[in-house]
Amino acid sequence: MAIDTPCDRDTWVRTIKLPPPSLQDNTADSDRLINSLTRHLKTERVQTDMAVLREMPFQLREWDYAARCVVVKDPYANQWYLTGISNPAVKRVVAGIAVDLGTSRVALRLSDLSGSTTLYETSFDNPQLTVGPDVLTRVHACDRSEGLAELNHMLLYGLNQQIRAACRSCGLDPTDIHFMTLAGNTCMTHLFMGLPPKWIIREPYIPVINCPDMHPAAVYGLEINPAGRIFIFPNIGSYFGGDLIAGILHSGINRKTDPAILVDVGTNAEVVLGNDSWLMACAGAAGPALEGGVAKIGMMAGPGVVDRVRIDADARKIQVGTIEDRLPVGICGSGMIDLAAQLFRAGMIDLRGRFVPEACAGKLQEKSEMVYLEIVPAESSGTGRALVISQADLDSLIRSKAAMYTILETITESVSMALDDLKTFFVAGTFGAFIDPESAVTIGMLPDLPAGTYRSLGNSSLEGAAQVLTSRESMDQIEQIKTKITYLELNVNQEFMNRFSAAKFIPHTNPTLFADKNGEAPTI
Amino acid sequence: MAIDTPCDRDTWVRTIKLPPPSLQDNTADSDRLINSLTRHLKTERVQTDMAVLREMPFQLREWDYAARCVVVKDPYANQWYLTGISNPAVKRVVAGIAVDLGTSRVALRLSDLSGSTTLYETSFDNPQLTVGPDVLTRVHACDRSEGLAELNHMLLYGLNQQIRAACRSCGLDPTDIHFMTLAGNTCMTHLFMGLPPKWIIREPYIPVINCPDMHPAAVYGLEINPAGRIFIFPNIGSYFGGDLIAGILHSGINRKTDPAILVDVGTNAEVVLGNDSWLMACAGAAGPALEGGVAKIGMMAGPGVVDRVRIDADARKIQVGTIEDRLPVGICGSGMIDLAAQLFRAGMIDLRGRFVPEACAGKLQEKSEMVYLEIVPAESSGTGRALVISQADLDSLIRSKAAMYTILETITESVSMALDDLKTFFVAGTFGAFIDPESAVTIGMLPDLPAGTYRSLGNSSLEGAAQVLTSRESMDQIEQIKTKITYLELNVNQEFMNRFSAAKFIPHTNPTLFADKNGEAPTI
């Protein structure tokens, strides 16, 4: 006999009332509860942990054989896990925590598992940044003895610390957290699990695991409820991580009839195209310049970082906008895109992305055979030095934008579609939040689509992870997404290389793709 | 692609050869192995532990993508656990360990999981004996704060110590043990798991759990391979433990067409009757006197303990045989049965089990209103004092034998059978090994059945547990046994009390049941 409160229906919390035992009905305590849950959840099996069992007989008697149960579903088998029970008369908060495990930033959201209330949200630098800013450095650090263990402990220590702080600030105990969902790229989830990432980055690019089992928290050294289960979003391969699966879930592409596309730009550009009956995915190295990782003055979005550039077409005066309006200290990926678009419109770079000397008069300087353009003079800069970009920086951006466009072109053509057919174009992450689609279209990085087609998704990895905390139905979708996805390998594709060469022009060698749209403001 | 060695077929060891990964086939290492195992085992799911995953990518590469896998089946779901992999080129022993967790003695058997070779066997006193000799004392000890933890640690400490010693003596490391099967009564398995046994002994007699999940060794603090799984035989109820399920498995009752009966006498008498289509079980308090737990001189079988008694019918001289032919120090259950049968035949006790003063002349003494019979005079005894039994000891034995017979009668009549219909009568445990069926029939404890009907099973709990170590098919049988068993509750049965009163005579108030058999040697 199960009594559902209205909000229980799609959540992981179930209130169960059991008939008390008698001489005629002397089933064991946990079997009594588990059998009832099994029937109620229409499943074959509900597993539970010793930690839960040890308290259960006392609790069931104290609570008159009623229990508020946290039961989470195993996405890969017809079984559930009972991660904890609490007194239904008290209705203490049972919490879940969603984690977006980014290479640079880690974001956490603490939610009430029985509803959809966000209790707390925070983000912090990935503690592994001290070892190296990028994935490659960290993977190589694992080749040292104890390297993997150190990276793993760093992350766990940081996570546990932040979880304690999050709990403190909402009056919870870490043991009140019964479920964690975690999404990250394949390397990051491997480092979290303490699995060697060595072969992920070496041909033929093999992860240790794509679909981790839902182990109890204690297995990973996570200091939440030791019986709490950890769901790690599955990765499709070395270059298509669980963060993307979470992103797909959040975007809802997999439930739409009309095909939509989702782009996430981090170290790589990861792209998913599809609808409710198919999903096509690919990933390619389009990222560094877009993430602020290439230009000497490039940096991640943060206070004082240039994220907007405007150039007066006549006076050719460069005006910059910075995050939090501080004095400029560097430029982020979206700032670079803005800058390139504005330079192109002002005629200061040509269609190959080369500085046009006569148009850049007074702003160009040459040092060690490299040409630099001054963006911010020393007297207006927050660093005391002029902010400059080199021809190499621009070339790198052009390669990145070309790669991005080529990936988009390749994936749509792989399903016999054209970019124009896309009704919705999701852009995820920090990149999606800061990018000006108009500039991206100007330089030919994103296709020229009608206004309202581009939608910023925010931290779709965190949103997707959080969605699973409060919705069983979302968990079922993940398995469907995983099964539906076809991964398109780009590495060994000659046609891709041809397309890439064509896309290295601003906006493209085929002007009809961006016809009549670069003289006026694109209609976005 | 799986390569089975001939001995692999019914065991938990599988040799798998995988195609190595390539750009065209870049499935993750563990998914590659797990998918292959899943297909090979025709199951829905194979789970594995982080400890196994952490080494797997190195090992698979070192072993050219071949692996000898230990995979054990979850008896309650269509899933398996991969508990370890080893190099197929080396064929290091992968071991399993069977444990009979007795209240008094714990028996271990170390076996080669890939065959059926016994590597080592030992038994030792249950370390909890220092807390109390019987289950009740230990359960009450758990009411103290830390009592349960202490009893649990005692047991685990002793087990780990013995496992280390066992491994040392066959050149193995405890981490070579990948699977443990454990059978014990409900209280003992609860103490092993660290679960409160409090309610097992209190009406309505509720265990915490009947069917424990197959957790990894680390969950219980067992120092074998941390990913090794522990199968604890399920109990049917508080008074019908997993040791009996193991006993049924070993006896094979559940696979015979002809109904057979199995009796195990410990603290309680536990009885199972059935065949390949049904099983009826019950348990009752028939034990203490039979286990040597009641008479002042009563003790467990051991050196110097009287296990055989002969009385010359004319001279009425009592001759005793002892274990290892030492000087007599006490008497065990089977010795008591022998003694009672011989006293009855010699006319020294009557049909109510009362001493007949004229026949016992010179051997009776009275102290504090209790009559004692001298069995061994002080000068022949190993203790320096005469060994005596009191009328109360005999009364207690009579009650035990009456309870035993009544249980047997009740269970057979519950399925409309008579005791005479039994073609096989298994007697398990130490009791079965030492008992003289002739004497047991003489006093009316066991029914009067033809020669060859009684069969001693030895330590059927250990044998059953060991059987699962090397046979998948045995594991499947356990679930069938568990499902098939009907438990007959004796506690609340008026008819039982009537039968019990009739059985308190030697051999019985109904002489036709043992007709013409007490004057001559029964035909056993």
CSV table of C-alpha atoms in Angstrom, one decimal, chain A residues 21-32 44-50 53-58 61 65 74 76-79 81 152 192-196 198-199 203-215 219-220 229 235-238 487 489 491-492, chain B residues 21-32 44-50 53-58 61 65 74 76-79 81 152 192-196 198-199 203-215 219-220 229 235-238 487 489 491-492:
chain,number,residue,atom,x,y,z
A,21,PRO,CA,4.2,-7.8,11.0
A,22,SER,CA,2.3,-10.5,12.8
A,23,LEU,CA,2.7,-14.2,13.5
A,24,GLN,CA,0.6,-14.8,10.4
A,25,ASP,CA,2.6,-12.3,8.3
A,26,ASN,CA,6.2,-12.5,9.5
A,27,THR,CA,8.1,-11.4,6.5
A,28,ALA,CA,11.4,-9.7,7.4
A,29,ASP,CA,11.4,-5.9,7.8
A,30,SER,CA,13.4,-5.0,4.7
A,31,ASP,CA,11.8,-7.7,2.5
A,32,ARG,CA,8.4,-6.2,3.6
A,44,GLU,CA,12.0,-6.6,-10.9
A,45,ARG,CA,14.3,-5.6,-8.1
A,46,VAL,CA,15.0,-3.0,-5.5
A,47,GLN,CA,18.5,-3.1,-4.0
A,48,THR,CA,19.5,-1.5,-0.8
A,49,ASP,CA,22.7,-0.8,1.2
A,50,MET,CA,23.8,-2.2,4.5
A,53,LEU,CA,19.3,-1.9,6.5
A,54,ARG,CA,21.1,-1.4,9.9
A,55,GLU,CA,18.7,1.4,10.9
A,56,MET,CA,15.6,0.2,9.2
A,57,PRO,CA,14.1,-2.1,11.8
A,58,PHE,CA,14.3,0.6,14.5
A,61,ARG,CA,8.9,0.4,14.4
A,65,TYR,CA,5.7,0.9,9.5
A,74,ASP,CA,19.2,2.1,-12.4
A,76,TYR,CA,20.6,0.3,-17.4
A,77,ALA,CA,18.5,-2.5,-15.8
A,78,ASN,CA,15.0,-3.0,-14.5
A,79,GLN,CA,16.1,-2.3,-10.9
A,81,TYR,CA,18.1,1.4,-5.4
A,152,ASN,CA,41.3,12.4,-8.0
A,192,PHE,CA,36.4,11.8,-10.8
A,193,MET,CA,36.1,8.0,-10.7
A,194,GLY,CA,39.8,7.6,-10.4
A,195,LEU,CA,40.0,5.8,-13.7
A,196,PRO,CA,43.1,6.2,-15.9
A,198,LYS,CA,45.5,7.7,-20.5
A,199,TRP,CA,43.9,6.1,-23.6
A,203,GLU,CA,44.5,6.8,-30.9
A,204,PRO,CA,42.2,5.0,-31.2
A,205,TYR,CA,40.8,7.1,-28.2
A,206,ILE,CA,39.4,4.6,-25.8
A,207,PRO,CA,37.7,5.5,-22.5
A,208,VAL,CA,37.8,3.0,-19.6
A,209,ILE,CA,34.0,3.1,-19.4
A,210,ASN,CA,31.2,4.8,-21.2
A,211,CYS,CA,28.3,3.8,-18.9
A,212,PRO,CA,29.4,3.7,-15.2
A,213,ASP,CA,27.2,1.7,-12.8
A,214,MET,CA,25.3,3.7,-10.2
A,215,HIS,CA,27.6,3.0,-7.3
A,219,VAL,CA,32.7,4.0,-3.5
A,220,TYR,CA,33.9,7.4,-4.8
A,229,ARG,CA,23.8,6.7,-5.3
A,235,ASN,CA,29.7,9.3,-22.5
A,236,ILE,CA,29.3,8.2,-26.1
A,237,GLY,CA,33.0,8.2,-26.6
A,238,SER,CA,36.3,9.9,-25.8
A,487,TYR,CA,28.4,9.3,-33.6
A,489,GLU,CA,33.7,10.4,-36.8
A,491,ASN,CA,38.9,12.6,-38.1
A,492,VAL,CA,39.2,10.6,-41.3
B,21,PRO,CA,39.8,-1.5,-30.2
B,22,SER,CA,40.3,0.6,-33.4
B,23,LEU,CA,39.1,3.9,-34.8
B,24,GLN,CA,36.2,2.0,-36.3
B,25,ASP,CA,35.4,0.2,-33.1
B,26,ASN,CA,36.2,2.5,-30.2
B,27,THR,CA,33.9,1.2,-27.5
B,28,ALA,CA,35.3,1.8,-24.0
B,29,ASP,CA,37.4,-1.0,-22.5
B,30,SER,CA,34.9,-2.1,-19.8
B,31,ASP,CA,31.9,-1.7,-22.0
B,32,ARG,CA,33.7,-3.9,-24.6
B,44,GLU,CA,20.5,-8.3,-19.1
B,45,ARG,CA,23.3,-6.8,-17.1
B,46,VAL,CA,26.8,-7.4,-15.7
B,47,GLN,CA,27.8,-5.0,-13.0
B,48,THR,CA,31.4,-4.4,-11.9
B,49,ASP,CA,33.3,-2.7,-9.1
B,50,MET,CA,35.5,0.4,-9.3
B,53,LEU,CA,37.7,-1.0,-13.5
B,54,ARG,CA,40.8,0.8,-12.2
B,55,GLU,CA,43.1,-2.0,-13.3
B,56,MET,CA,41.2,-3.2,-16.3
B,57,PRO,CA,42.5,-1.0,-19.1
B,58,PHE,CA,46.2,-1.8,-18.2
B,61,ARG,CA,46.3,-4.3,-23.1
B,65,TYR,CA,42.4,-8.2,-24.9
B,74,ASP,CA,22.7,-12.4,-8.7
B,76,TYR,CA,17.3,-12.5,-7.4
B,77,ALA,CA,17.7,-10.6,-10.7
B,78,ASN,CA,18.8,-11.2,-14.2
B,79,GLN,CA,22.2,-9.8,-13.6
B,81,TYR,CA,28.7,-9.3,-11.1
B,152,ASN,CA,30.2,-8.3,14.6
B,192,PHE,CA,27.7,-11.3,10.4
B,193,MET,CA,26.0,-8.4,8.5
B,194,GLY,CA,25.9,-6.2,11.6
B,195,LEU,CA,22.2,-6.1,11.6
B,196,PRO,CA,20.2,-6.0,14.8
B,198,LYS,CA,16.7,-8.1,18.4
B,199,TRP,CA,13.3,-8.8,16.8
B,203,GLU,CA,7.1,-12.3,18.9
B,204,PRO,CA,6.2,-12.1,16.1
B,205,TYR,CA,9.8,-13.1,15.3
B,206,ILE,CA,10.9,-10.7,12.5
B,207,PRO,CA,14.3,-10.8,10.9
B,208,VAL,CA,15.7,-7.5,9.4
B,209,ILE,CA,16.2,-9.3,6.1
B,210,ASN,CA,15.5,-12.7,4.5
B,211,CYS,CA,17.3,-12.3,1.2
B,212,PRO,CA,20.4,-10.2,1.5
B,213,ASP,CA,21.8,-8.6,-1.7
B,214,MET,CA,25.1,-9.9,-3.0
B,215,HIS,CA,27.3,-7.0,-1.7
B,219,VAL,CA,30.8,-3.8,2.6
B,220,TYR,CA,31.1,-6.4,5.3
B,229,ARG,CA,30.9,-10.8,-3.8
B,235,ASN,CA,16.5,-17.5,5.4
B,236,ILE,CA,12.9,-18.3,5.2
B,237,GLY,CA,12.2,-16.8,8.6
B,238,SER,CA,13.6,-16.3,12.1
B,487,TYR,CA,6.7,-22.8,6.2
B,489,GLU,CA,4.1,-22.5,11.9
B,491,ASN,CA,3.8,-22.2,17.7
B,492,VAL,CA,0.0,-21.8,17.6
